[in-house]
Structures are given as structure tokens and as C-alpha cells.
Short mmCIF file of C-alpha atoms in Angstrom, two decimals:
data_model
loop_
_atom_site.label_atom_id
_atom_site.label_comp_id
_atom_site.label_asym_id
_atom_site.label_seq_id
_atom_site.Cartn_x
_atom_site.Cartn_y
_atom_site.Cartn_z
CA UNK A 81 23.37 -20.70 -4.95
CA UNK A 82 20.09 -22.05 -6.03
CA UNK A 83 17.26 -19.81 -7.09
CA UNK A 84 13.55 -21.48 -7.04
CA UNK A 85 11.05 -19.56 -9.69
CA UNK A 86 7.59 -20.73 -9.01
CA UNK A 87 5.10 -20.54 -11.82
CA UNK A 88 8.08 -20.63 -13.96
CA UNK A 89 6.05 -21.88 -17.32
CA UNK A 90 3.91 -18.51 -16.62
CA UNK A 91 3.93 -15.19 -18.54
CA UNK A 92 6.34 -13.63 -16.15
CA UNK A 93 7.78 -16.56 -14.54
CA UNK A 94 9.40 -17.95 -17.71
CA UNK A 95 11.07 -14.66 -18.12
CA UNK A 96 12.58 -14.66 -14.78
CA UNK A 97 14.05 -18.22 -15.65
CA UNK A 98 15.45 -16.46 -19.08
CA UNK A 99 17.26 -13.91 -16.99
CA UNK A 100 18.83 -15.79 -14.04
CA UNK A 101 20.26 -17.90 -16.31
CA UNK A 102 21.38 -15.34 -18.30
CA UNK A 103 23.05 -14.10 -15.31
CA UNK A 104 24.64 -17.34 -14.83
CA UNK A 105 22.73 -18.13 -12.25
CA UNK A 106 21.48 -21.83 -10.91
CA UNK A 107 17.75 -22.13 -11.47
CA UNK A 108 15.01 -24.57 -10.28
CA UNK A 109 12.08 -24.06 -11.92
CA UNK A 110 8.63 -25.32 -10.17
CA UNK A 111 5.73 -26.46 -12.24
CA UNK A 112 2.75 -28.53 -11.72
CA UNK A 113 3.53 -30.38 -14.83
CA UNK A 114 7.02 -30.83 -15.59
CA UNK A 115 6.62 -33.33 -18.55
CA UNK A 116 5.45 -30.00 -20.54
CA UNK A 117 7.82 -27.69 -19.32
CA UNK A 118 10.47 -26.50 -22.00
CA UNK A 119 12.95 -24.73 -20.09
CA UNK A 120 16.71 -23.56 -21.23
CA UNK A 121 19.73 -25.84 -20.90
CA UNK A 122 20.98 -26.42 -17.29
CA UNK A 123 17.91 -25.22 -15.43
CA UNK A 124 16.46 -28.07 -13.05
CA UNK A 125 12.48 -28.58 -13.65
CA UNK A 126 10.69 -29.96 -10.52
CA UNK A 127 6.81 -30.70 -9.89
CA UNK A 128 4.97 -28.66 -7.09
CA UNK A 129 1.72 -26.92 -6.74
CA UNK A 130 1.60 -23.95 -4.77
CA UNK A 131 -1.53 -24.44 -3.16
CA UNK A 132 -0.02 -28.08 -1.65
CA UNK A 133 2.20 -27.00 0.73
CA UNK A 134 3.66 -30.34 1.31
CA UNK A 135 4.55 -30.73 -2.48
CA UNK A 136 7.07 -27.84 -1.95
CA UNK A 137 9.35 -29.51 0.37
CA UNK A 138 12.09 -31.06 -1.99
CA UNK A 139 11.80 -28.10 -4.15
CA UNK A 140 12.99 -25.60 -1.45
CA UNK A 141 15.64 -27.59 -0.13
CA UNK A 142 19.21 -25.58 -0.73
CA UNK A 143 17.49 -22.55 -2.25
CA UNK A 144 18.65 -19.44 -1.24
CA UNK A 145 16.24 -17.29 -3.19
CA UNK A 146 12.43 -17.69 -4.39
CA UNK A 147 10.39 -15.77 -6.77
CA UNK A 148 6.41 -16.44 -5.37
CA UNK A 149 3.37 -15.83 -6.97
CA UNK A 150 0.13 -15.01 -4.62
CA UNK A 151 -2.15 -17.20 -6.27
CA UNK A 152 -2.47 -21.03 -7.66
CA UNK A 153 -5.01 -23.67 -8.79
CA UNK A 154 -6.99 -23.68 -12.07
CA UNK A 155 -8.73 -21.04 -10.86
CA UNK A 156 -5.74 -18.77 -10.45
CA UNK A 157 -7.19 -17.92 -6.70
CA UNK A 158 -5.47 -16.40 -4.04
CA UNK A 159 -3.32 -18.51 -1.96
CA UNK A 160 -4.85 -19.85 1.19
CA UNK A 161 -1.41 -21.44 2.95
CA UNK A 162 0.94 -18.00 2.65
CA UNK A 163 1.78 -18.81 6.08
CA UNK A 164 2.88 -22.22 5.46
CA UNK A 165 4.97 -21.26 2.57
CA UNK A 166 6.83 -18.85 4.53
CA UNK A 167 7.51 -21.01 7.42
CA UNK A 168 8.77 -23.43 4.94
CA UNK A 169 11.03 -20.66 3.21
CA UNK A 170 12.66 -20.02 6.53
CA UNK A 171 13.15 -23.80 7.51
CA UNK A 172 14.86 -24.31 4.10
CA UNK A 173 17.17 -21.61 4.82
CA UNK A 174 15.96 -19.13 1.93
CA UNK A 175 17.22 -15.68 2.26
CA UNK A 176 15.49 -13.39 -0.28
CA UNK A 177 11.97 -13.99 -1.68
CA UNK A 178 10.14 -11.81 -4.32
CA UNK A 179 6.35 -12.27 -4.53
CA UNK A 180 4.32 -11.31 -7.80
CA UNK A 181 1.20 -9.66 -6.73
CA UNK A 182 -2.24 -9.00 -8.42
CA UNK A 183 -4.99 -6.59 -7.75
CA UNK A 184 -5.58 -8.25 -4.11
CA UNK A 185 -3.56 -9.27 -1.49
CA UNK A 186 -4.13 -12.74 0.11
CA UNK A 187 -2.24 -14.56 2.84
CA UNK A 188 1.13 -14.84 1.25
CA UNK A 189 2.55 -10.99 1.36
CA UNK A 190 1.76 -10.87 5.37
CA UNK A 191 3.17 -13.79 6.02
CA UNK A 192 6.68 -12.91 4.08
CA UNK A 193 6.69 -9.96 5.78
CA UNK A 194 6.52 -11.41 9.31
CA UNK A 195 8.67 -14.29 8.54
CA UNK A 196 12.32 -12.19 8.51
CA UNK A 197 12.78 -12.77 4.98
CA UNK A 198 14.57 -10.33 2.69
CA UNK A 199 11.43 -9.66 0.64
CA UNK A 200 10.48 -7.63 -2.47
CA UNK A 201 6.71 -7.15 -3.85
CA UNK A 202 6.33 -6.87 -7.52
CA UNK A 203 3.17 -4.84 -8.60
CA UNK A 204 2.54 -4.55 -12.09
CA UNK A 205 -0.22 -2.76 -13.72
CA UNK A 206 -1.78 -4.14 -16.76
CA UNK A 207 0.49 -7.23 -18.85
CA UNK A 208 0.87 -6.06 -22.30
CA UNK A 209 0.42 -9.86 -23.09
CA UNK A 210 -3.14 -9.30 -22.17
CA UNK A 211 -3.46 -7.91 -25.74
CA UNK A 212 -2.99 -11.68 -27.10
CA UNK A 213 -6.51 -11.87 -26.44
CA UNK A 214 -7.35 -9.59 -29.30
CA UNK A 215 -5.28 -12.07 -31.59
CA UNK A 216 -7.99 -14.57 -32.80
CA UNK A 217 -10.58 -11.41 -33.73
CA UNK A 218 -7.58 -9.47 -35.61
CA UNK A 219 -6.51 -12.13 -37.50
CA UNK A 220 -9.80 -13.70 -38.71
CA UNK A 221 -11.82 -10.28 -38.97
CA UNK A 222 -9.36 -7.56 -38.56
CA UNK A 223 -11.41 -5.88 -35.73
CA UNK A 224 -11.46 -5.44 -31.97
CA UNK A 225 -14.72 -5.18 -30.10
CA UNK A 226 -14.51 -4.12 -26.56
CA UNK A 227 -16.46 -1.84 -24.14
CA UNK A 228 -14.75 1.51 -22.69
CA UNK A 229 -12.65 2.47 -25.74
CA UNK A 230 -11.06 5.36 -24.16
CA UNK A 231 -10.08 3.70 -20.55
CA UNK A 232 -6.32 4.11 -20.30
CA UNK A 233 -3.43 1.75 -18.82
CA UNK A 234 0.38 2.20 -18.44
CA UNK A 235 0.72 -1.45 -19.92
CA UNK A 236 3.83 -2.97 -18.71
CA UNK A 237 5.98 -5.71 -20.73
CA UNK A 238 6.18 -9.36 -18.68
CA UNK A 239 9.70 -9.19 -19.62
CA UNK A 240 10.27 -5.90 -17.88
CA UNK A 241 8.41 -7.31 -14.54
CA UNK A 242 10.82 -10.12 -14.61
CA UNK A 243 14.00 -8.22 -14.90
CA UNK A 244 13.02 -6.15 -11.93
CA UNK A 245 12.35 -9.58 -10.32
CA UNK A 246 15.57 -11.02 -11.21
CA UNK A 247 17.44 -7.97 -9.90
CA UNK A 248 15.64 -8.24 -6.70
CA UNK A 249 16.71 -11.83 -6.15
CA UNK A 250 20.38 -11.24 -6.69
CA UNK A 251 21.28 -8.06 -5.73
CA UNK A 252 21.36 -5.98 -2.55
CA UNK A 253 19.24 -3.08 -1.90
CA UNK A 254 15.82 -4.26 -2.67
CA UNK A 255 14.79 -5.67 0.79
CA UNK A 256 11.44 -4.23 2.21
CA UNK A 257 10.34 -2.77 -1.32
CA UNK A 258 6.98 -2.59 -3.02
CA UNK A 259 7.69 -1.77 -6.60
CA UNK A 260 4.83 -0.84 -8.69
CA UNK A 261 5.49 -1.42 -12.23
CA UNK A 262 4.57 0.40 -15.34
CA UNK A 263 5.11 0.63 -19.10
CA UNK A 264 6.66 3.90 -20.78
CA UNK A 265 3.16 5.38 -21.49
CA UNK A 266 -0.47 5.44 -20.84
CA UNK A 267 -2.71 3.89 -23.44
CA UNK A 268 -6.41 3.79 -24.26
CA UNK A 269 -7.96 0.34 -25.99
CA UNK A 270 -8.26 2.65 -28.93
CA UNK A 271 -4.37 3.55 -28.78
CA UNK A 272 -3.50 -0.15 -28.21
CA UNK A 273 -5.78 -1.30 -31.32
CA UNK A 274 -4.00 1.52 -33.45
CA UNK A 275 -0.70 0.53 -32.32
CA UNK A 276 -1.29 -2.86 -33.54
CA UNK A 277 -2.40 -1.94 -36.62
CA UNK A 278 0.37 0.38 -37.11
CA UNK A 279 3.12 -2.50 -36.25
CA UNK A 280 1.78 -5.36 -38.24
CA UNK A 281 1.15 -3.13 -41.30
CA UNK A 282 -2.39 -3.95 -41.46
CA UNK A 283 -5.38 -1.89 -40.74
CA UNK A 284 -7.33 -2.73 -37.51
CA UNK A 285 -10.88 -1.87 -36.58
CA UNK A 286 -12.35 -0.79 -33.42
CA UNK A 287 -15.81 -1.52 -32.41
CA UNK A 288 -16.90 0.02 -28.82
CA UNK A 289 -19.48 -2.41 -27.19
CA UNK A 290 -22.20 -1.06 -24.53
CA UNK A 291 -21.52 -2.59 -21.24
CA UNK A 292 -24.47 -4.80 -21.58
CA UNK A 293 -22.75 -6.35 -24.50
CA UNK A 294 -19.76 -6.94 -23.31
CA UNK A 295 -21.39 -8.54 -20.37
CA UNK A 296 -23.48 -10.94 -22.63
CA UNK A 297 -20.18 -11.64 -24.55
CA UNK A 298 -18.01 -12.98 -21.79
CA UNK A 299 -21.30 -15.12 -20.14
CA UNK A 300 -21.43 -16.48 -23.63
CA UNK A 301 -17.63 -17.62 -23.59
CA UNK A 302 -18.25 -18.90 -20.19
CA UNK A 303 -16.49 -16.58 -18.03
CA UNK A 304 -17.90 -16.39 -14.33
CA UNK A 305 -20.08 -13.93 -13.08
CA UNK A 306 -17.27 -12.66 -10.56
CA UNK A 307 -14.74 -12.46 -13.14
CA UNK A 308 -17.13 -10.67 -15.40
CA UNK A 309 -18.21 -8.04 -12.74
CA UNK A 310 -14.32 -7.39 -11.92
CA UNK A 311 -13.26 -6.94 -15.58
CA UNK A 312 -16.02 -4.38 -16.08
CA UNK A 313 -15.55 -2.58 -12.81
CA UNK A 314 -11.64 -2.08 -13.85
CA UNK A 315 -12.10 -0.69 -17.22
CA UNK A 316 -15.17 1.20 -16.34
CA UNK A 317 -13.46 2.93 -13.70
CA UNK A 318 -9.19 2.50 -14.27
CA UNK A 319 -7.31 2.75 -11.16
CA UNK A 320 -5.49 5.70 -11.31
CA UNK A 321 -2.60 5.29 -9.08
CA UNK A 322 -1.27 1.90 -10.38
CA UNK A 323 -1.79 3.57 -13.88
CA UNK A 324 0.81 6.70 -13.37
CA UNK A 325 3.44 6.19 -15.30
CA UNK A 326 6.89 5.86 -13.46
CA UNK A 327 10.28 4.87 -13.96
CA UNK A 328 11.10 2.10 -11.73
CA UNK A 329 11.78 -0.35 -14.48
CA UNK A 330 14.91 2.09 -15.60
CA UNK A 331 15.81 2.61 -12.28
CA UNK A 332 16.04 -1.20 -11.06
CA UNK A 333 17.19 -2.92 -14.54
CA UNK A 334 19.27 0.80 -15.58
CA UNK A 335 17.16 0.83 -18.83
CA UNK A 336 14.33 1.97 -19.92
CA UNK A 337 10.59 -0.05 -20.12
CA UNK A 338 9.86 -1.64 -23.36
CA UNK A 339 7.13 0.15 -25.39
CA UNK A 340 3.63 -1.52 -26.38
CA UNK A 341 5.07 -1.21 -30.21
CA UNK A 342 7.97 -3.14 -29.36
CA UNK A 343 5.58 -6.22 -27.73
CA UNK A 344 3.49 -6.05 -30.59
CA UNK A 345 6.40 -6.77 -32.79
CA UNK A 346 8.23 -9.46 -30.89
CA UNK A 347 4.57 -10.92 -31.16
CA UNK A 348 3.09 -9.53 -34.69
CA UNK A 349 2.84 -13.58 -35.70
CA UNK A 350 0.13 -14.00 -33.44
CA UNK A 351 -2.03 -11.02 -35.04
CA UNK A 352 -1.47 -11.81 -38.90
CA UNK A 353 -3.60 -14.42 -40.60
#
């Protein structure tokens, strides 16, 4: 049985590849640029773009289970061709599908539901890897500057997201489930900065920006206005339900969700000068 992982070089996708390989599964990794992909031995790397359905036909050939993401393209926009992808999966004889969702549902989720596939939706809260956005100022200045310092999220390790998706692909009992995923604790931005400092053994300061200052900085960095409004909106009023700590990772994988301190320890060199 072959399992296809789309977004295979991404933050979660690469971990799914690793999980399936460790489990002894045959893996096909889809990426828009195979020449730049570094994968474990035995993984078949194929070219394809989720936004272009015709580019996926050969990648689906002979596949039993597929991990999909609901976005694609350079702008990470929601897929518009969800129905076509679901139809392709059915035609290819795919049995199981996992879908990594974001804040919004696109065309893919309803199409997968309607196609008669054994689907599982994986819906994490904030990725721990988002903290890498602070790596450069921590390395060079030893400080993080952000608005809404008391905004709290239940950040989840990207490897835990992958572990849940992999279990859903290879095990029975997950069809028709939507798994909201969190880490084991809810932390404010101030807490996260403190944990980084404690873990790398170097003091890290925190400077709270006003909303206006944050908007000006993001605009100067070239962020589109739509993304600026989204980020400000999310952290000014953190969604409550996705950030209520749950034990889904442990129930699905059999082990507790990884802590943010562990994630930082795994990426400590990114924060050190």
C-alpha cells in the first residue's frame, strides 16, 4: 500500500513522511519542486501542484491513503479545486484521506465528505514553529517585540499534528472524525518568550507594541493588508474553543503532547547567536 503525502516538504508534511516511514509504510511525497526535496531513503518524490488538478493524476496512481492540505500556491490560499481533487482520489481508488485544515474551510472539506472517502480532518491551533519568527531578533538583540503580550494560545508541536494524521491514515477508527489539536498547556506571548530564554540559557526581553506599531511594522515588512488584519484580529481576540487544552494527541497516538519547552530545545540553535 502506498501513501501519498501532499505538502511533503512543509512544516507538518515532512513529519508525516517521517512517521509513515518509521511505521514501515511505502510513501510517495508530492512537492512542486522535487529537485529541492530531501527525503528519507525509499521515499518516492513526485512533482505536482495542488492548485492544478491535472498535475496530480500520476501522483494518485495506486495510492491507498492520501494526506491533503486545504491550501496551495505561493499565497497559501484556500484551494478552489477541492471537488476535482476528491473526484481524482475516488477514481484512483483511494480509501482514506486526512485533511490538514487552517482557520477557514475551503472547497476541499465538503468535497471530501461528499465523495464517500474515509476522511479525517486534522485542525490544529497555533503551530509551535511560529516561534521561529522570533529567531532573528532573539539572536541579534535578545528581545521580542509583539503586541498583545497576554494573548494566550495552546500551541501544538508540528510533529504531534503529523503523528495524529499518520495514525488516522494507517489505523481503523478515525473515519468521520474532526480532531482539534492542542499542546499540553496554554501560554501567553510573554510566557513563550520566557520559556525560550530559560531553555536556551540566555535572557530574552519582551517589549509590547501597540496595535498601531505592530501594523506599521508588518506593513514595512511587506505583509499584505489582509494578512495584517487577520493576525491582529486573531491575537487581539484569541479564539477560545481551539485553544482549550485537550488530550486528543495522547488519545490518538498513545503518548502526551510535546511541550513548548521541548520544541524550543529541539530548535535551540535557531535562537542562539
